[in-house]
CSV table of C-alpha atoms in Angstrom, one decimal:
chain,number,residue,atom,x,y,z
A,24,MET,CA,0.0,0.0,0.0
A,25,THR,CA,1.2,3.5,-0.7
A,26,PRO,CA,1.3,5.9,2.3
A,27,ALA,CA,-1.8,7.8,1.0
A,28,HIS,CA,-3.8,4.6,0.8
A,29,ALA,CA,-2.5,3.4,4.2
A,30,LEU,CA,-3.6,6.7,5.7
A,31,ASP,CA,-7.1,6.5,4.0
A,32,ALA,CA,-7.5,3.0,5.5
A,33,LEU,CA,-6.4,4.1,8.9
A,34,THR,CA,-8.7,7.1,8.8
A,35,ALA,CA,-11.6,4.9,7.8
A,36,ARG,CA,-10.8,2.6,10.7
A,37,LEU,CA,-10.6,5.5,13.1
A,38,ALA,CA,-14.1,6.6,12.2
A,39,VAL,CA,-15.4,3.1,13.0
A,40,ALA,CA,-13.5,2.9,16.3
A,41,ALA,CA,-14.6,6.4,17.2
A,42,ASP,CA,-18.3,5.5,16.7
A,43,ASP,CA,-17.8,2.3,18.8
A,44,ALA,CA,-16.2,4.4,21.6
A,45,GLY,CA,-19.1,6.9,21.6
A,46,LEU,CA,-16.8,9.7,20.4
A,47,LEU,CA,-18.3,10.3,17.0
A,48,ASP,CA,-20.4,13.4,17.7
A,49,VAL,CA,-20.9,14.3,14.1
A,50,ALA,CA,-20.5,11.8,11.2
A,51,PHE,CA,-20.6,13.1,7.6
A,52,THR,CA,-20.4,12.0,4.0
A,53,THR,CA,-21.1,13.4,0.6
A,54,VAL,CA,-23.5,12.1,-2.0
A,55,ASP,CA,-23.6,13.0,-5.7
A,56,THR,CA,-27.1,14.0,-6.9
A,57,PRO,CA,-28.7,15.6,-9.9
A,58,VAL,CA,-28.6,18.9,-7.9
A,59,GLY,CA,-24.9,18.6,-7.2
A,60,PRO,CA,-23.0,17.0,-4.3
A,61,LEU,CA,-24.9,17.1,-1.0
A,62,LEU,CA,-23.1,17.0,2.4
A,63,LEU,CA,-24.9,14.8,4.9
A,64,ALA,CA,-24.2,15.0,8.6
A,65,ALA,CA,-25.7,13.1,11.5
A,66,THR,CA,-25.4,13.0,15.3
A,67,PRO,CA,-26.2,9.8,17.2
A,68,GLU,CA,-29.8,11.1,17.3
A,69,GLY,CA,-30.2,11.5,13.6
A,70,LEU,CA,-29.6,13.4,10.4
A,71,VAL,CA,-28.8,17.0,11.5
A,72,ARG,CA,-27.6,18.7,8.3
A,73,VAL,CA,-28.0,18.5,4.5
A,74,ALA,CA,-26.0,21.1,2.6
A,75,TYR,CA,-25.7,22.1,-1.0
A,76,ALA,CA,-22.3,22.8,-2.5
A,77,THR,CA,-23.3,26.5,-2.8
A,78,GLU,CA,-23.3,26.6,1.1
A,79,ASP,CA,-19.5,25.7,1.0
A,80,HIS,CA,-19.2,22.2,2.6
A,81,ASP,CA,-16.0,23.2,4.5
A,82,ALA,CA,-17.8,26.2,6.1
A,83,VAL,CA,-20.7,24.0,7.0
A,84,LEU,CA,-18.4,21.4,8.7
A,85,GLN,CA,-16.8,24.3,10.7
A,86,SER,CA,-20.2,25.5,11.8
A,87,LEU,CA,-21.1,22.0,12.9
A,88,ALA,CA,-17.8,21.9,14.9
A,89,ASP,CA,-18.7,25.2,16.5
A,90,ARG,CA,-22.4,24.5,17.2
A,91,ILE,CA,-22.4,20.8,18.0
A,92,SER,CA,-19.0,19.4,18.7
A,93,PRO,CA,-15.5,19.5,17.0
A,94,ARG,CA,-15.5,15.7,17.1
A,95,VAL,CA,-16.4,15.6,13.4
A,96,LEU,CA,-15.3,12.7,11.1
A,97,ARG,CA,-16.1,11.4,7.7
A,98,ALA,CA,-17.9,8.2,8.6
A,99,PRO,CA,-20.3,7.1,5.9
A,100,ALA,CA,-21.7,4.1,7.8
A,101,ARG,CA,-24.0,6.3,9.9
A,102,LEU,CA,-25.4,7.9,6.8
A,103,ASP,CA,-26.0,4.7,4.8
A,104,ALA,CA,-29.8,4.8,5.1
A,105,ALA,CA,-29.9,8.6,4.3
A,106,VAL,CA,-27.7,8.1,1.2
A,107,ARG,CA,-29.9,5.1,0.0
A,108,GLN,CA,-33.1,7.0,0.5
A,109,LEU,CA,-31.8,10.1,-1.3
A,110,GLU,CA,-30.7,8.0,-4.2
A,111,GLU,CA,-34.2,6.4,-4.3
A,112,TYR,CA,-35.8,9.9,-4.1
A,113,PHE,CA,-33.7,11.2,-7.0
A,114,ALA,CA,-34.5,8.1,-9.0
A,115,GLY,CA,-38.2,8.9,-8.5
A,116,ARG,CA,-38.7,5.8,-6.5
A,117,ARG,CA,-39.3,7.4,-3.1
A,118,THR,CA,-41.9,10.0,-2.1
A,119,ALA,CA,-41.2,10.3,1.7
A,120,PHE,CA,-38.1,10.0,3.9
A,121,ASP,CA,-38.1,7.6,6.8
A,122,LEU,CA,-35.1,8.8,8.8
A,123,PRO,CA,-34.5,9.9,12.4
A,124,LEU,CA,-34.0,13.6,12.2
A,125,ASP,CA,-32.1,15.9,14.7
A,126,PHE,CA,-33.6,19.4,14.6
A,127,ARG,CA,-31.2,20.9,17.1
A,128,LEU,CA,-29.9,23.5,14.6
A,129,SER,CA,-33.4,25.1,14.3
A,130,ALA,CA,-35.3,26.6,17.2
A,131,GLY,CA,-38.6,28.5,17.9
A,132,PHE,CA,-40.8,29.6,15.1
A,133,ARG,CA,-38.5,28.3,12.5
A,134,ARG,CA,-38.6,24.9,13.9
A,135,ASP,CA,-42.5,25.0,14.0
A,136,VAL,CA,-42.4,25.9,10.3
A,137,LEU,CA,-40.1,23.0,9.5
A,138,SER,CA,-42.4,20.6,11.3
A,139,HIS,CA,-45.4,21.9,9.3
A,140,LEU,CA,-43.4,21.4,6.1
A,141,ARG,CA,-43.7,17.7,6.5
A,142,GLU,CA,-47.4,18.0,5.9
A,143,VAL,CA,-46.8,19.4,2.4
A,144,ALA,CA,-47.0,16.2,0.3
A,145,TYR,CA,-44.7,15.0,-2.4
A,146,GLY,CA,-45.6,16.4,-5.8
A,147,THR,CA,-47.6,19.3,-4.3
A,148,THR,CA,-46.7,22.9,-3.3
A,149,ALA,CA,-47.9,25.3,-0.6
A,150,SER,CA,-47.6,29.1,-0.5
A,151,TYR,CA,-45.5,30.9,2.1
A,152,ALA,CA,-48.8,32.5,3.3
A,153,ALA,CA,-50.5,29.1,3.7
A,154,LEU,CA,-47.6,27.8,5.7
A,155,ALA,CA,-47.6,30.8,7.9
A,156,ALA,CA,-51.3,30.2,8.6
A,157,ALA,CA,-50.6,26.5,9.3
A,158,ALA,CA,-47.9,27.5,11.8
A,159,GLY,CA,-50.5,29.7,13.6
A,160,SER,CA,-49.0,33.1,12.6
A,161,PRO,CA,-50.8,34.1,9.3
A,162,ARG,CA,-49.0,37.4,9.2
A,163,ALA,CA,-45.5,35.9,9.6
A,164,VAL,CA,-45.0,35.3,5.8
A,165,ARG,CA,-41.5,36.7,5.8
A,166,ALA,CA,-40.6,34.7,8.8
A,167,VAL,CA,-41.7,31.6,7.0
A,168,GLY,CA,-39.4,32.6,4.1
A,169,THR,CA,-36.5,32.9,6.6
A,170,ALA,CA,-37.3,29.5,8.1
A,171,CYS,CA,-37.2,28.0,4.7
A,172,ALA,CA,-34.0,29.8,3.8
A,173,THR,CA,-32.3,28.6,6.9
A,174,ASN,CA,-33.7,25.0,6.8
A,175,PRO,CA,-30.8,22.8,8.0
A,176,LEU,CA,-32.3,19.8,6.3
A,177,PRO,CA,-33.2,20.8,2.7
A,178,VAL,CA,-34.6,18.1,0.4
A,179,VAL,CA,-35.4,15.8,3.3
A,180,VAL,CA,-37.5,18.5,5.0
A,181,PRO,CA,-39.2,19.8,1.8
A,182,CYS,CA,-38.8,23.6,1.8
A,183,HIS,CA,-38.6,23.4,-2.0
A,184,ARG,CA,-42.3,22.8,-2.0
A,185,VAL,CA,-43.0,26.3,-0.7
A,186,VAL,CA,-43.6,28.8,-3.4
A,187,ARG,CA,-44.9,32.4,-3.7
A,188,SER,CA,-48.7,33.0,-3.7
A,189,ASP,CA,-48.4,34.6,-7.2
A,190,GLY,CA,-47.1,31.3,-8.5
A,191,ALA,CA,-43.5,32.4,-8.7
A,192,LEU,CA,-40.9,30.0,-7.5
A,193,GLY,CA,-39.4,32.0,-4.8
A,194,ASN,CA,-35.8,31.7,-3.4
A,195,TYR,CA,-34.2,28.5,-2.3
A,196,VAL,CA,-31.2,27.6,-0.2
A,197,GLY,CA,-29.8,25.5,-3.0
A,198,GLY,CA,-30.6,28.1,-5.7
A,199,THR,CA,-33.7,28.4,-7.9
A,200,ALA,CA,-32.4,25.9,-10.5
A,201,ALA,CA,-32.2,23.2,-7.8
A,202,LYS,CA,-35.7,24.1,-6.6
A,203,ARG,CA,-37.1,23.8,-10.1
A,204,ALA,CA,-35.3,20.5,-10.6
A,205,LEU,CA,-36.8,19.0,-7.4
A,206,LEU,CA,-40.3,20.2,-8.3
A,207,THR,CA,-40.0,18.8,-11.8
A,208,LEU,CA,-38.8,15.5,-10.5
A,209,GLU,CA,-41.7,15.2,-8.1
A,210,ALA,CA,-44.2,16.3,-10.8
A,211,ALA,CA,-43.0,13.6,-13.2
A,212,ALA,CA,-42.9,10.7,-10.8
B,16,MET,CA,-9.9,31.0,17.5
B,17,ARG,CA,-12.1,28.0,17.1
B,18,LEU,CA,-11.4,24.3,16.9
B,19,GLU,CA,-11.5,22.8,13.4
B,20,PRO,CA,-13.5,19.7,12.6
B,21,PHE,CA,-11.3,16.8,13.8
B,22,GLU,CA,-11.4,15.4,10.2
B,23,ALA,CA,-9.2,18.4,9.2
B,24,VAL,CA,-6.7,17.5,12.0
B,25,VAL,CA,-6.4,14.0,10.8
B,26,ARG,CA,-5.9,15.1,7.2
B,27,ARG,CA,-3.2,17.7,8.1
B,28,HIS,CA,-1.2,15.7,10.7
B,29,GLY,CA,-2.0,12.0,9.9
B,30,ALA,CA,1.1,11.5,7.7
B,31,THR,CA,3.5,13.0,10.2
B,32,VAL,CA,2.1,11.0,13.1
B,33,LEU,CA,2.4,7.9,11.1
B,34,ARG,CA,6.1,8.6,10.3
B,35,VAL,CA,6.7,9.1,14.0
B,36,CYS,CA,4.9,5.9,14.9
B,37,ARG,CA,6.9,3.9,12.3
B,38,ALA,CA,10.2,5.3,13.5
B,39,VAL,CA,9.5,4.7,17.2
B,40,VAL,CA,7.7,1.3,17.1
B,41,GLY,CA,8.5,0.0,13.6
B,42,PRO,CA,6.3,-0.3,10.5
B,43,ASP,CA,4.3,-3.4,11.8
B,44,ALA,CA,3.1,-1.9,15.1
B,45,ALA,CA,2.8,1.6,13.7
B,46,ASP,CA,-0.8,1.3,12.5
B,47,ASP,CA,-2.1,0.4,15.9
B,48,ALA,CA,-0.1,3.1,17.6
B,49,TRP,CA,-1.5,5.6,15.0
B,50,SER,CA,-5.1,4.5,15.6
B,51,GLU,CA,-4.7,4.7,19.4
B,52,THR,CA,-3.1,8.1,19.1
B,53,PHE,CA,-5.9,9.6,17.1
B,54,LEU,CA,-8.6,7.9,19.2
B,55,ALA,CA,-7.1,9.3,22.4
B,56,ALA,CA,-6.7,12.7,20.7
B,57,LEU,CA,-10.4,12.7,19.5
B,58,ARG,CA,-11.4,12.0,23.1
B,59,ALA,CA,-9.5,15.0,24.5
B,60,TYR,CA,-9.9,17.3,21.5
B,61,PRO,CA,-12.9,19.4,22.7
B,62,GLU,CA,-10.8,20.5,25.7
B,63,LEU,CA,-7.7,21.4,23.7
B,64,PRO,CA,-7.2,25.2,24.1
B,65,PRO,CA,-7.8,26.9,20.8
B,66,GLY,CA,-4.5,28.1,19.3
B,67,SER,CA,-2.5,25.1,20.7
B,68,ASN,CA,0.3,23.6,18.7
B,69,VAL,CA,-1.8,20.6,17.5
B,70,GLU,CA,1.1,18.7,15.9
B,71,ALA,CA,3.2,18.8,19.1
B,72,TRP,CA,0.2,17.8,21.1
B,73,LEU,CA,-0.4,14.8,18.7
B,74,VAL,CA,3.3,13.8,18.9
B,75,ARG,CA,3.2,13.8,22.7
B,76,ILE,CA,0.2,11.4,22.6
B,77,ALA,CA,1.9,9.3,20.0
B,78,GLN,CA,5.0,9.1,22.3
B,79,ARG,CA,2.8,7.7,25.1
B,80,LYS,CA,1.1,5.2,22.8
B,81,ALA,CA,4.5,4.2,21.3
B,82,VAL,CA,5.9,3.5,24.8
B,83,ASP,CA,2.8,1.4,25.6
B,84,GLN,CA,3.4,-0.5,22.4
B,85,LEU,CA,7.1,-1.1,23.1
B,86,ARG,CA,6.2,-2.4,26.6
B,87,ALA,CA,3.6,-4.7,25.2
B,88,ALA,CA,6.0,-5.9,22.5
B,89,ALA,CA,8.7,-6.6,25.1
B,90,ARG,CA,6.2,-8.7,27.0
B,91,ARG,CA,5.4,-10.7,23.9
B,92,ALA,CA,9.1,-11.1,23.0
B,93,VAL,CA,8.5,-12.3,19.4
B,94,PRO,CA,11.6,-13.6,17.6
B,95,VAL,CA,12.7,-11.3,14.8
B,96,ALA,CA,12.4,-12.5,11.2
B,97,ASP,CA,15.3,-12.2,8.7
B,98,LEU,CA,15.5,-8.6,7.5
B,99,PRO,CA,15.3,-7.9,3.8
B,100,GLU,CA,18.6,-6.9,2.0
B,101,THR,CA,17.1,-4.6,-0.6
B,102,PRO,CA,18.9,-1.2,-0.7
B,103,SER,CA,16.8,1.9,-0.7
B,104,ARG,CA,16.3,3.7,-4.0
B,105,THR,CA,14.8,6.9,-2.6
B,106,GLY,CA,16.8,7.7,0.6
B,107,LEU,CA,13.5,8.1,2.5
B,108,PRO,CA,12.0,5.4,4.7
B,109,GLY,CA,9.2,3.9,2.6
B,110,GLU,CA,6.9,1.0,3.2
B,111,ASP,CA,9.3,-1.6,1.9
B,112,ASP,CA,12.5,0.0,3.0
B,113,GLY,CA,13.2,-2.7,5.6
B,114,GLU,CA,16.9,-1.9,5.8
B,115,LEU,CA,16.5,1.7,7.0
B,116,TRP,CA,13.8,0.7,9.4
B,117,ALA,CA,16.1,-2.0,10.8
B,118,ALA,CA,18.9,0.5,11.2
B,119,LEU,CA,16.5,3.0,12.9
B,120,ALA,CA,15.2,0.2,15.2
B,121,ALA,CA,18.8,-0.7,16.1
B,122,LEU,CA,19.4,2.8,17.6
B,123,PRO,CA,19.2,3.3,21.4
B,124,ASP,CA,15.7,4.5,22.4
B,125,LYS,CA,16.7,8.1,23.1
B,126,GLN,CA,18.5,8.5,19.7
B,127,ARG,CA,15.7,6.9,17.8
B,128,ALA,CA,13.1,9.1,19.5
B,129,ALA,CA,15.2,12.2,18.9
B,130,VAL,CA,15.8,11.3,15.2
B,131,ALA,CA,12.1,10.6,14.7
B,132,TYR,CA,10.8,13.7,16.5
B,133,HIS,CA,13.3,16.1,14.9
B,134,HIS,CA,13.8,14.8,11.4
B,135,LEU,CA,10.4,13.2,10.8
B,136,ALA,CA,8.1,15.3,12.9
B,137,GLY,CA,10.1,18.5,12.7
B,138,LEU,CA,9.8,19.3,16.4
B,139,PRO,CA,12.4,21.7,17.9
B,140,TYR,CA,14.8,20.3,20.4
B,141,ALA,CA,13.2,22.1,23.4
B,142,GLU,CA,9.9,20.3,22.6
B,143,ILE,CA,11.7,16.9,22.2
B,144,ALA,CA,13.4,17.5,25.6
B,145,ALA,CA,10.0,18.0,27.1
B,146,LEU,CA,8.8,14.7,25.5
B,147,VAL,CA,11.7,12.4,26.3
B,148,GLY,CA,13.3,14.1,29.3
B,149,GLY,CA,16.7,15.8,29.6
B,150,THR,CA,17.9,19.1,28.2
B,151,PRO,CA,17.4,20.5,24.7
B,152,GLU,CA,21.2,20.1,24.2
B,153,ALA,CA,21.0,16.4,25.1
B,154,ALA,CA,18.2,16.0,22.6
B,155,ARG,CA,20.3,17.7,19.9
B,156,ARG,CA,23.2,15.4,20.7
B,157,ALA,CA,21.0,12.3,20.7
B,158,ALA,CA,19.6,13.3,17.2
B,159,ALA,CA,23.1,14.0,15.9
B,160,ASP,CA,24.5,10.7,17.3
B,161,GLY,CA,21.5,8.8,15.9
B,162,VAL,CA,22.0,10.3,12.4
B,163,ALA,CA,25.7,9.5,12.5
B,164,ALA,CA,25.0,5.9,13.5
B,165,LEU,CA,22.5,5.6,10.7
B,166,ARG,CA,25.1,6.9,8.3
B,167,ARG,CA,27.5,4.2,9.4
B,168,ARG,CA,25.0,1.3,9.3
B,169,TYR,CA,22.8,2.2,6.4
B,170,ARG,CA,24.1,1.8,2.9
B,171,GLY,CA,21.4,3.9,1.2
B,172,GLU,CA,21.4,7.7,1.1
B,173,LEU,CA,19.9,9.7,3.9
B,174,SER,CA,18.1,12.9,2.9
């Protein structure tokens, strides 16, 4: 084995040993999708972050180190189910995610909005105003927009299904092209 | 200052720690010493004061793990196999450069540690003295004596 391969093997072994020892506070991996590479990160409680490349994966990992724990390692095993379900989703073979989710990166009203997002079914859309009403604050339309823009779990928590009341697409954390791609995928399936 | 994700620490310092482990315990036991070093480092990492010299901290942990390994190896007392006779082509200790590893392994403990920490890990002599005991001057002498002994015993070129 070359030294680089030896180090890769040792690093992979370290991730497994760290998980066994209860020291893997944040496990991450990346998955290639039609909307670009997605970073997936999970705590022992569940999936805690999905990030588009436009968010800068290194910056996202640093923010996970700051906000959760610096014990962050590439450890794909913890994300096997998430990767598999995302691949099925992008292949049009999955309409809902069945994964433990860790919402610790979202709090208060934003977290309420995210929980209501799960009621917006695959292949449908809801307006920012309708979601504000569902969250019990019909006038908080802009705050719903902020909640969607700061969704720590895009794709899995479907903020891409929230559009403007006038029919326009609205902004998206992964960019409007990604939002359009997801809605097109869901409409076709 | 913030602590980086531990993944970045492994990427940046993994190769140096592996060189140190190989020099101190030999290529066979080095992988286990490396794994134990980084697992112990991961455990302690959140308490590391930001701005610390991470490489020196890792080498200190590796030193403790290497001593554990050497003690365990001494208890097991496995007979040594024949050493390969292939001369080095590169002058750097590689995976298959058994001759240089054998020459390094033949050095007295203090010389081997001083050579590893100074020439492989790039630590200053003051830091090495803190690791292995004694004065910085003694560490400098041990490294110089170790390199001189390697030059006598090893037929390949030292970089």
